[in-house]
Tab-separated table of C-alpha atoms in Angstrom:
chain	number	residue	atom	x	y	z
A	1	UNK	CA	11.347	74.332	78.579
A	2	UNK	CA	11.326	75.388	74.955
A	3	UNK	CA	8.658	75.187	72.330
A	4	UNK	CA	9.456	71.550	70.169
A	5	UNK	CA	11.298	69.609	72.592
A	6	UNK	CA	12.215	65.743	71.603
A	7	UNK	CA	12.925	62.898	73.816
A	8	UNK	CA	15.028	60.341	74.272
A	9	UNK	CA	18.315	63.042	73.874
A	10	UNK	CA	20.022	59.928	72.532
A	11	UNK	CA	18.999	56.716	71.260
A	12	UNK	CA	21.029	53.926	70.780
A	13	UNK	CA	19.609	50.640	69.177
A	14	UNK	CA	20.892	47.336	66.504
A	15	UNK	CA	20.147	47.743	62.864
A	16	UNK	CA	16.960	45.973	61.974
A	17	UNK	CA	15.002	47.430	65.105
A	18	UNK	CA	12.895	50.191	64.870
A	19	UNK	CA	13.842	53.558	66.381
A	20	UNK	CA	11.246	55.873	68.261
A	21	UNK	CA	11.708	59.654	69.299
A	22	UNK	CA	8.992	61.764	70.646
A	23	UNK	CA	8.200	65.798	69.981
A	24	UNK	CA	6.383	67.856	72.682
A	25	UNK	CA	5.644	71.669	72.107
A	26	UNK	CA	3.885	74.327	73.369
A	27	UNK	CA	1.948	76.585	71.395
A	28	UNK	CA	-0.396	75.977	68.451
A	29	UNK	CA	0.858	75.311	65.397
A	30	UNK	CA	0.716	75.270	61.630
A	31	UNK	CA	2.153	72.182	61.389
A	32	UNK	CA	5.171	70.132	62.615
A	33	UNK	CA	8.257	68.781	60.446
A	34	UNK	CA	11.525	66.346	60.955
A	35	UNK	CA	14.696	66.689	59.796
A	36	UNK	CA	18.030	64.776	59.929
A	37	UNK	CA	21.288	66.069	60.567
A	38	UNK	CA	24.379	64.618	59.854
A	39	UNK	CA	27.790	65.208	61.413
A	40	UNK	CA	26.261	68.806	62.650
A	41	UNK	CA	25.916	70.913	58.981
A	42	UNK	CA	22.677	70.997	56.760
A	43	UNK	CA	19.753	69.626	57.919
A	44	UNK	CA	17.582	67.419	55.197
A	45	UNK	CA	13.969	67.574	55.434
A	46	UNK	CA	12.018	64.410	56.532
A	47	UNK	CA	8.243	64.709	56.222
A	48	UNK	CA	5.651	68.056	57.022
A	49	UNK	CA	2.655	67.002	59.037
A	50	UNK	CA	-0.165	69.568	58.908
A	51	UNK	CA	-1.782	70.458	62.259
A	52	UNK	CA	-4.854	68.607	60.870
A	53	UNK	CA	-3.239	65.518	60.174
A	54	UNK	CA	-3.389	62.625	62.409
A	55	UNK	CA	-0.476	60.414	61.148
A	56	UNK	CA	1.495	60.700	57.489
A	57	UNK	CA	3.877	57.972	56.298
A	58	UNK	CA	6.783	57.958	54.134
A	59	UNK	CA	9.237	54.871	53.316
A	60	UNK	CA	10.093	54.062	56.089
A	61	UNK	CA	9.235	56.930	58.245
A	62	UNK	CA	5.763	57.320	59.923
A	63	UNK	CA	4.805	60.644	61.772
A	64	UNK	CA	2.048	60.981	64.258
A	65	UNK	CA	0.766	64.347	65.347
A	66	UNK	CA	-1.377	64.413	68.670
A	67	UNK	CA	-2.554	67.665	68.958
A	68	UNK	CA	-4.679	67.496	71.880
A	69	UNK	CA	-1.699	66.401	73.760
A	70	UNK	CA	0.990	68.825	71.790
A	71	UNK	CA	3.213	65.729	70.863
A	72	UNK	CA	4.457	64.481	67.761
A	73	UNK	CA	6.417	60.582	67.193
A	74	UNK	CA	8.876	59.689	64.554
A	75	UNK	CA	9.334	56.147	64.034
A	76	UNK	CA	11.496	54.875	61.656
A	77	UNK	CA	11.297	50.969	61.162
A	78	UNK	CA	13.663	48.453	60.466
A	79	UNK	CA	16.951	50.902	60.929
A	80	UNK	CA	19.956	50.639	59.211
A	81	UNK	CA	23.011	51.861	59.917
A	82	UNK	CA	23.205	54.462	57.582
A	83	UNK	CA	20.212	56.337	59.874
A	84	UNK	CA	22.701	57.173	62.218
A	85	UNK	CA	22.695	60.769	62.712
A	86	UNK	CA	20.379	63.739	64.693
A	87	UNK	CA	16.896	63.852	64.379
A	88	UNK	CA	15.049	67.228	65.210
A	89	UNK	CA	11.472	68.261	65.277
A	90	UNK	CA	10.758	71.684	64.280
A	91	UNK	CA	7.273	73.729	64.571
A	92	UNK	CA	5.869	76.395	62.610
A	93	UNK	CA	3.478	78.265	64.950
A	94	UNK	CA	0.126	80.514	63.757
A	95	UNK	CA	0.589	83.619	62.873
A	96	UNK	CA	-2.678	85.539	62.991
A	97	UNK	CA	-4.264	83.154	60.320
A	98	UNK	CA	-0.796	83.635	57.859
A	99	UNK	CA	0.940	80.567	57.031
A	100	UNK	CA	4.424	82.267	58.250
A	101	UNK	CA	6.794	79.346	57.494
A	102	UNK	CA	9.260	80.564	60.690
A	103	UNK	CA	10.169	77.262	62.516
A	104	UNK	CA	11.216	76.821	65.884
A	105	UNK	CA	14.042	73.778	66.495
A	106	UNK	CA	13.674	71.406	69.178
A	107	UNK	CA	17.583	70.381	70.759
A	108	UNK	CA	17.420	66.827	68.536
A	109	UNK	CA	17.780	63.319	69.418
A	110	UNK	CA	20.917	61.426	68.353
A	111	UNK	CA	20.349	58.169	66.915
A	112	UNK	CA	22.863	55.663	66.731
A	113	UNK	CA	22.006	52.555	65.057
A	114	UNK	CA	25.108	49.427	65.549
A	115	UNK	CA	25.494	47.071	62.318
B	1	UNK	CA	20.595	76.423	41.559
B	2	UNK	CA	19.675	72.998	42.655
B	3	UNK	CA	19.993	73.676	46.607
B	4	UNK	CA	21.174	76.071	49.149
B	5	UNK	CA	24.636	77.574	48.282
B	6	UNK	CA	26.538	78.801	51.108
B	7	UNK	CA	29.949	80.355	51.348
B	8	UNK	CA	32.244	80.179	52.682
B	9	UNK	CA	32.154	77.064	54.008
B	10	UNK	CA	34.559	77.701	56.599
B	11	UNK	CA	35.932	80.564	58.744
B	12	UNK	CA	38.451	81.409	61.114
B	13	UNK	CA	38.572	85.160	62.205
B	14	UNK	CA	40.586	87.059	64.661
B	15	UNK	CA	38.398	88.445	67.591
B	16	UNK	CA	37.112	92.002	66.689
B	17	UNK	CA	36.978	91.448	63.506
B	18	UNK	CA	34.059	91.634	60.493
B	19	UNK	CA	32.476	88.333	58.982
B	20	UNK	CA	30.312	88.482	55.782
B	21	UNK	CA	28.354	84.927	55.309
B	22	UNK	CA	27.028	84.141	51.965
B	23	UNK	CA	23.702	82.611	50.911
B	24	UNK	CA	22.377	81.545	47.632
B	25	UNK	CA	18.775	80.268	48.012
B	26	UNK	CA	17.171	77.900	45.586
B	27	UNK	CA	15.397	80.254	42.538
B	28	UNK	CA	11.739	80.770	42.908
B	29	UNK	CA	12.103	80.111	47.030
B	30	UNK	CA	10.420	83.530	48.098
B	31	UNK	CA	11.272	83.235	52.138
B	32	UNK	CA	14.774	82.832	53.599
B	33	UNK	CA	16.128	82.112	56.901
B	34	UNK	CA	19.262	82.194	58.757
B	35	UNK	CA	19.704	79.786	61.766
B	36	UNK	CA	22.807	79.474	64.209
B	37	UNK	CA	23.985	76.259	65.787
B	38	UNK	CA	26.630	76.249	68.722
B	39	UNK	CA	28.204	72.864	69.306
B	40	UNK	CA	25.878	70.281	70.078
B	41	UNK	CA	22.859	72.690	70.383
B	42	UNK	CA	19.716	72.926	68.735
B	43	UNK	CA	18.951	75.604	65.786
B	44	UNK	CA	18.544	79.049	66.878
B	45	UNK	CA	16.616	81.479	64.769
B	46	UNK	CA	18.351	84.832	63.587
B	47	UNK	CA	15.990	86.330	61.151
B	48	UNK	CA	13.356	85.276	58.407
B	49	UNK	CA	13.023	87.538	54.834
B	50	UNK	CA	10.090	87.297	52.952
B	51	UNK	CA	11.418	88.156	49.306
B	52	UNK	CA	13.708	91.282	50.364
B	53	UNK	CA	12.163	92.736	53.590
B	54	UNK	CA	12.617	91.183	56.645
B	55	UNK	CA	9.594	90.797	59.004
B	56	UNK	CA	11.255	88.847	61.558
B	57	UNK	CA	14.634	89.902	62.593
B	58	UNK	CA	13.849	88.724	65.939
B	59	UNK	CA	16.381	86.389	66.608
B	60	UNK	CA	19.507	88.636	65.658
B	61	UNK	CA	21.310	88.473	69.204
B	62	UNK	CA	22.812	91.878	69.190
B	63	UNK	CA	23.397	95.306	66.824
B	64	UNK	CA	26.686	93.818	65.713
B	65	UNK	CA	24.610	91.109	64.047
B	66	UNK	CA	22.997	92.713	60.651
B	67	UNK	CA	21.273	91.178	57.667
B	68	UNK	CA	20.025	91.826	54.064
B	69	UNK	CA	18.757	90.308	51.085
B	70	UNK	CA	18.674	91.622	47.392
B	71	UNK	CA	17.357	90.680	44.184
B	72	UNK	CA	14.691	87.984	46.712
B	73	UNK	CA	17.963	85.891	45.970
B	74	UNK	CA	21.305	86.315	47.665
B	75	UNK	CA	21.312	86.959	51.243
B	76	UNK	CA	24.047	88.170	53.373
B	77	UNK	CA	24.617	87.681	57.218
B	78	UNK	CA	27.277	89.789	58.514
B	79	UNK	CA	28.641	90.238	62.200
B	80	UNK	CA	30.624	93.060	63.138
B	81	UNK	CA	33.428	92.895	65.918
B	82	UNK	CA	33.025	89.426	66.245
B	83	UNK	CA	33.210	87.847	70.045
B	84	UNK	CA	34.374	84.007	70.559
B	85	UNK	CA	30.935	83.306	71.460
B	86	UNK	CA	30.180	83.660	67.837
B	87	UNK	CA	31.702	80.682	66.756
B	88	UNK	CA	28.771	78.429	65.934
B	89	UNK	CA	27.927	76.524	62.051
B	90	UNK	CA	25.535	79.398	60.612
B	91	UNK	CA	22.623	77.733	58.962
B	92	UNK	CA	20.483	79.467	55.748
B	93	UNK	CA	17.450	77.639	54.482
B	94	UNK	CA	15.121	78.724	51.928
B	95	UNK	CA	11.803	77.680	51.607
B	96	UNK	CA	8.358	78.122	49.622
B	97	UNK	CA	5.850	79.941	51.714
B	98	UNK	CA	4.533	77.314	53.994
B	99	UNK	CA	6.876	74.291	52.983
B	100	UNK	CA	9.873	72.905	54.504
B	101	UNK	CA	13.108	74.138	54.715
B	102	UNK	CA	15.710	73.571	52.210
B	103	UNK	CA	19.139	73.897	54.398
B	104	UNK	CA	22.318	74.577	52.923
B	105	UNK	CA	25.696	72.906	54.577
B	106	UNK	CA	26.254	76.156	56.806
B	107	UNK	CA	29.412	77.912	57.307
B	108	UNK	CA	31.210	76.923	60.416
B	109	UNK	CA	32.699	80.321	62.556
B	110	UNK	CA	35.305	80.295	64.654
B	111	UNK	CA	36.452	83.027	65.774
B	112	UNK	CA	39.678	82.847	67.996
């Protein structure tokens, strides 16, 4: 398995619910990030979580970082339809003490959220 | 500019032939990275510059696959000869040392 793998692979829930999707990796890291994709071209940029950082919230979004257990948890609450799209966790790994921004992509989970 | 310009958007090539992809990072964004994405994949890493050297070039899959930035701005990806297991949506972010990614739309590659 790869470093930054998330799970469920695909997600389907009704708008209003919240929607969960869980990051495991393998190495240490710097810190951990999100991103969305939409109908597979640029990726947007969710929320950073720094390897010391227990949990970071934004709008809707919250992020948990466990890294005793190497996992990571996106939740976004109350979904709407418009969150429909590919989520992906991505890691940047330490790199003898330099903050070397290089992330590595987990395979994404594909959220589909019904109106 | 106000994101990650990349060009051209689309491209459909004739096996064997040269591609030259295009990116325009945001000004001031000192690293630079180009990602590939087959098809329902995940993002694959090519190669990272830091201003115009390239540190990591780890990721480049084979010699036909070359890369280089001027000016810390501009980037180029090009792949010679290209094989139809090229065809993937070639990703370029840019990025302040440490930060997240800015992505650009990509430039999908088919090669037939």
């Amino acid at each position: 398995s790869q470093q930054g793998e998330e799970d469920p692979q695909a997600l389907s829930i009704q708008e209003g619910e919240n929607a969960t999707m869980n990051c495991s990796y393998k190495t240490s890291i710097n810190n951990l990030q999100w991103y969305r994709q939409n109908s597979g071209r640029g990726l947007v940029h969710l929320i950073l979580i720094r390897s010391n950082e227990r949990e970071k919230h934004s709008g809707r979004l919250r992020v948990t970082l466990d890294t005793s257990k190497k996992s990571s948890s996106l939740l976004i609450t109350a979904s709407r339809a418009a969150d429909t799209a590919s989520y992906f966790c991505a890691t940047a790994v330490n790199a003898g003490g330099t903050s070397y921004g290089k992330l590595t992509f987990g395979q994404g989970t594909i959220l589909t959220v019904h109106p | 500019g106000a994101g990650v310009s990349q060009s051209p958007s689309n491209k459909v090539t004739e096996k064997g032939k040269d591609v030259e992809l295009r990116c325009d990072p945001i000004s001031g964004h000192t690293a630079l990275y180009w990602y590939r994405q087959r098809l329902g994949q995940g993002l694959e890493f090519l190669i990272y510059f830091q201003g115009n050297s390239a540190p990591d070039k780890s990721g480049l899959p084979s010699d036909r696959f070359s890369a280089e930035r001027t000016g810390e701005s501009v980037s180029t990806l090009t792949i010679q000869r290209t094989q139809q297991e090229d065809s993937a949506v070639y990703l370029c972010a840019s990025s302040r040392q440490g930060g997240g990614y800015t992505f650009g739309s990509g430039t999908r590659l088919t090669v037939v």
